Amino acid sequence: MESQRNLILIGLLFVSFLLWQQWNIDQNPPAPTEQASTLAAPSADVPQASQTSDAPIGAQRSSADLISVTTDTLQLKIDPVGGDVVFAALPKHKLEQGGDEPLTILENDSQFTYVAQSGLIGAQGPDSQQRPTYSVEGQSFTLSEGQDTLVVPMVFTDANGITFEKRFTFVRGQYDVRVDYVVRNGSEQNAQVQMYTQLKQSTGKKEGSMFMPTYRGAAYSTADTRYEKYSFDKIAKNNLAELTEGGWVAMLQHYFVSAWVPQPQERNELYSRSLNGEAIIGVKQPSQVIAPGSELTTGASLYVGPKDQAALSELSPTLNLVVDYGWLWFIALPLYKLLMFLHSLVGNWGFAIIVMTLIIRGFMYPLTKAQYTSMAKMRKLQPKLQDLKERFGDDRQRMSQAMMELYKKEKVNPMGGCLPLLLQFPIFIAFYWVLLEGVELRHADFMFWITDLSQKDPYYILPILMGLSMFAMQKMQPTMATMDPMQQKIMQYMPVMFTFFFLWFPAGLVLYWLVGNLVSITQQVVIYRQLDAQGLK
């Protein structure tokens, strides 16, 4: 098969891939934005199917009442009414490269709500009717130098003498927070409570584009479904209702995630709900009874941070799947691990990409050589194929049989030129998702003007060089001059089209493609010389 036709095939696949991405975005539009006026009480957001209690009335606290918590990885604000986390920022991940302002994940204001809520419902649950106001010894808590663990206790005692201690435990270097309830039943009757945890977010905030199709929305996991996206649009149409052992719920965005992970050994209920322009996804743990004079501890883990696969896997074996590589995950995951290993050796993400490209191209060299050898043999057979067309041009069946006999006799595989391309394109797409999803590459510096490999080249130099390398590859093709004028024009515009597409692609991906082209040019020179020596010019 002619190399020019193969390039057209790549172009068509490439365009089809981009169109598919845009169609996927169009099929999952965000719901219309509605301004959230207050922070609704979490128990009011629990699905109506719950057999626990009626919905309470929520309460909004002023910012002066919020409890501040600062660690080496998190800056949180907790509302003493209900004990919800209403603000979370990541001091190790800046909003802008080179800036001082930390990236904000959770927030709550008149324009946007994204909070992590938790509480106890049930017959004696303090969140069943109205959110409890916890007493806290202090307004600000900080993880000091040399301190590995920070505990923030909040206490509420109801009219029946039942004490509820909501305890937040922070660990140095970690983005997960342990949220435990210690219930001490000082009443004369049994106390029945049920813990719930949920994430709530306004649905109007958009992310992604045609060339960077990132996902902002919910996701969950059950014992039967390891990972499932549940978009805001799905939440608005259909409430989630899943019973499972373990499981988790999450809200995803580009590079970062928040998630509630309940007790893995318990039978939990996952739910979702759409309310006043806000999407809610949560977990209800089993109802529990505390006898008079007894004590019960129950809890869950809240993760707010980057999509760090190692850290996520420690919380749940499937939570690392929020780093979504799509249907080519089985290719992307080894590429990711190889990239991480190479970076540990060279210390620069750009050079790690270059070395990885050399390894991939070197691994594919035998297939590339087979491709060009097959093309050369096909060109050598053109006179014989033309004779067959003149003899059997009107009889397609006899023509096909004669061609197959000729290929068998000459030991030529007519599809031999396609295999390297079919292998190369999935690798390209998989590596695209590695660069798109890998938080390690966010704000990763390379050299010179490329200061962020996860963003487009600010001066478009790499895409232009990539286009020039494609043009050089075309000129090296021996059959370019034999094509008809229309085919030549199509092929001449291919580098221009690819350059246009790559203008908005992450610089790391363009670097990979550019280096790959340069390696291919070198390989072509070597292979052509070998073919000349074999009489297959």
Short mmCIF file of N, CA, C and O in Angstrom, two decimals, residues 220-223 244-249 260-264 266 268 270 283 316 318:
data_model
loop_
_atom_site.label_atom_id
_atom_site.label_comp_id
_atom_site.label_asym_id
_atom_site.label_seq_id
_atom_site.Cartn_x
_atom_site.Cartn_y
_atom_site.Cartn_z
N TYR A 220 -18.58 7.18 40.34
CA TYR A 220 -18.77 6.30 41.49
C TYR A 220 -18.20 4.94 41.19
O TYR A 220 -17.86 4.60 40.05
N SER A 221 -18.10 4.12 42.25
CA SER A 221 -17.62 2.75 42.11
C SER A 221 -18.43 1.85 43.03
O SER A 221 -18.78 2.23 44.14
N THR A 222 -18.74 0.64 42.53
CA THR A 222 -19.39 -0.37 43.34
C THR A 222 -18.61 -1.67 43.23
O THR A 222 -17.62 -1.75 42.48
N ALA A 223 -19.05 -2.68 43.93
CA ALA A 223 -18.38 -3.98 43.86
C ALA A 223 -18.50 -4.58 42.47
O ALA A 223 -17.62 -5.33 42.03
N THR A 244 -24.12 -1.52 47.63
CA THR A 244 -22.86 -2.21 47.37
C THR A 244 -22.05 -2.36 48.65
O THR A 244 -22.21 -1.58 49.59
N GLU A 245 -21.19 -3.32 48.64
CA GLU A 245 -20.20 -3.44 49.70
C GLU A 245 -19.04 -2.52 49.36
O GLU A 245 -18.46 -2.61 48.28
N GLY A 246 -18.72 -1.63 50.26
CA GLY A 246 -17.65 -0.66 49.99
C GLY A 246 -18.13 0.42 49.04
O GLY A 246 -19.16 1.04 49.23
N GLY A 247 -17.34 0.63 47.97
CA GLY A 247 -17.69 1.65 46.98
C GLY A 247 -17.15 3.02 47.35
O GLY A 247 -16.56 3.23 48.42
N TRP A 248 -17.37 3.98 46.49
CA TRP A 248 -16.99 5.37 46.73
C TRP A 248 -17.73 6.28 45.76
O TRP A 248 -18.27 5.80 44.75
N VAL A 249 -17.77 7.58 46.06
CA VAL A 249 -18.33 8.59 45.15
C VAL A 249 -17.31 9.71 45.01
O VAL A 249 -16.50 9.94 45.91
N TRP A 260 -15.44 10.77 48.55
CA TRP A 260 -15.77 10.18 49.84
C TRP A 260 -15.61 8.67 49.74
O TRP A 260 -16.19 8.04 48.85
N VAL A 261 -14.83 8.10 50.64
CA VAL A 261 -14.61 6.65 50.66
C VAL A 261 -15.12 6.12 52.00
O VAL A 261 -14.50 6.36 53.04
N PRO A 262 -16.26 5.41 52.01
CA PRO A 262 -16.80 4.88 53.26
C PRO A 262 -16.08 3.61 53.69
O PRO A 262 -15.10 3.19 53.06
N GLN A 263 -16.58 2.98 54.74
CA GLN A 263 -15.99 1.74 55.23
C GLN A 263 -16.10 0.66 54.15
O GLN A 263 -17.18 0.40 53.63
N PRO A 264 -15.00 0.00 53.78
CA PRO A 264 -15.03 -0.96 52.67
C PRO A 264 -15.79 -2.24 52.97
O PRO A 264 -16.28 -2.90 52.05
N GLU A 266 -18.59 -2.53 54.74
CA GLU A 266 -20.00 -2.33 55.05
C GLU A 266 -20.85 -2.28 53.79
O GLU A 266 -20.36 -2.04 52.68
N ASN A 268 -23.20 -0.30 51.77
CA ASN A 268 -23.49 1.12 51.63
C ASN A 268 -24.46 1.38 50.50
O ASN A 268 -24.60 0.59 49.57
N LEU A 270 -25.29 4.13 47.54
CA LEU A 270 -24.85 5.29 46.76
C LEU A 270 -26.08 5.97 46.18
O LEU A 270 -27.00 5.30 45.69
N VAL A 283 -23.04 8.90 49.74
CA VAL A 283 -23.08 7.54 50.29
C VAL A 283 -23.78 7.58 51.64
O VAL A 283 -23.49 8.44 52.47
N SER A 316 -8.58 3.26 48.14
CA SER A 316 -9.46 2.24 47.55
C SER A 316 -8.76 1.65 46.35
O SER A 316 -8.12 2.38 45.58
N THR A 318 -9.83 0.86 43.59
CA THR A 318 -10.35 1.34 42.29
C THR A 318 -10.38 2.86 42.17
O THR A 318 -10.72 3.38 41.13
#
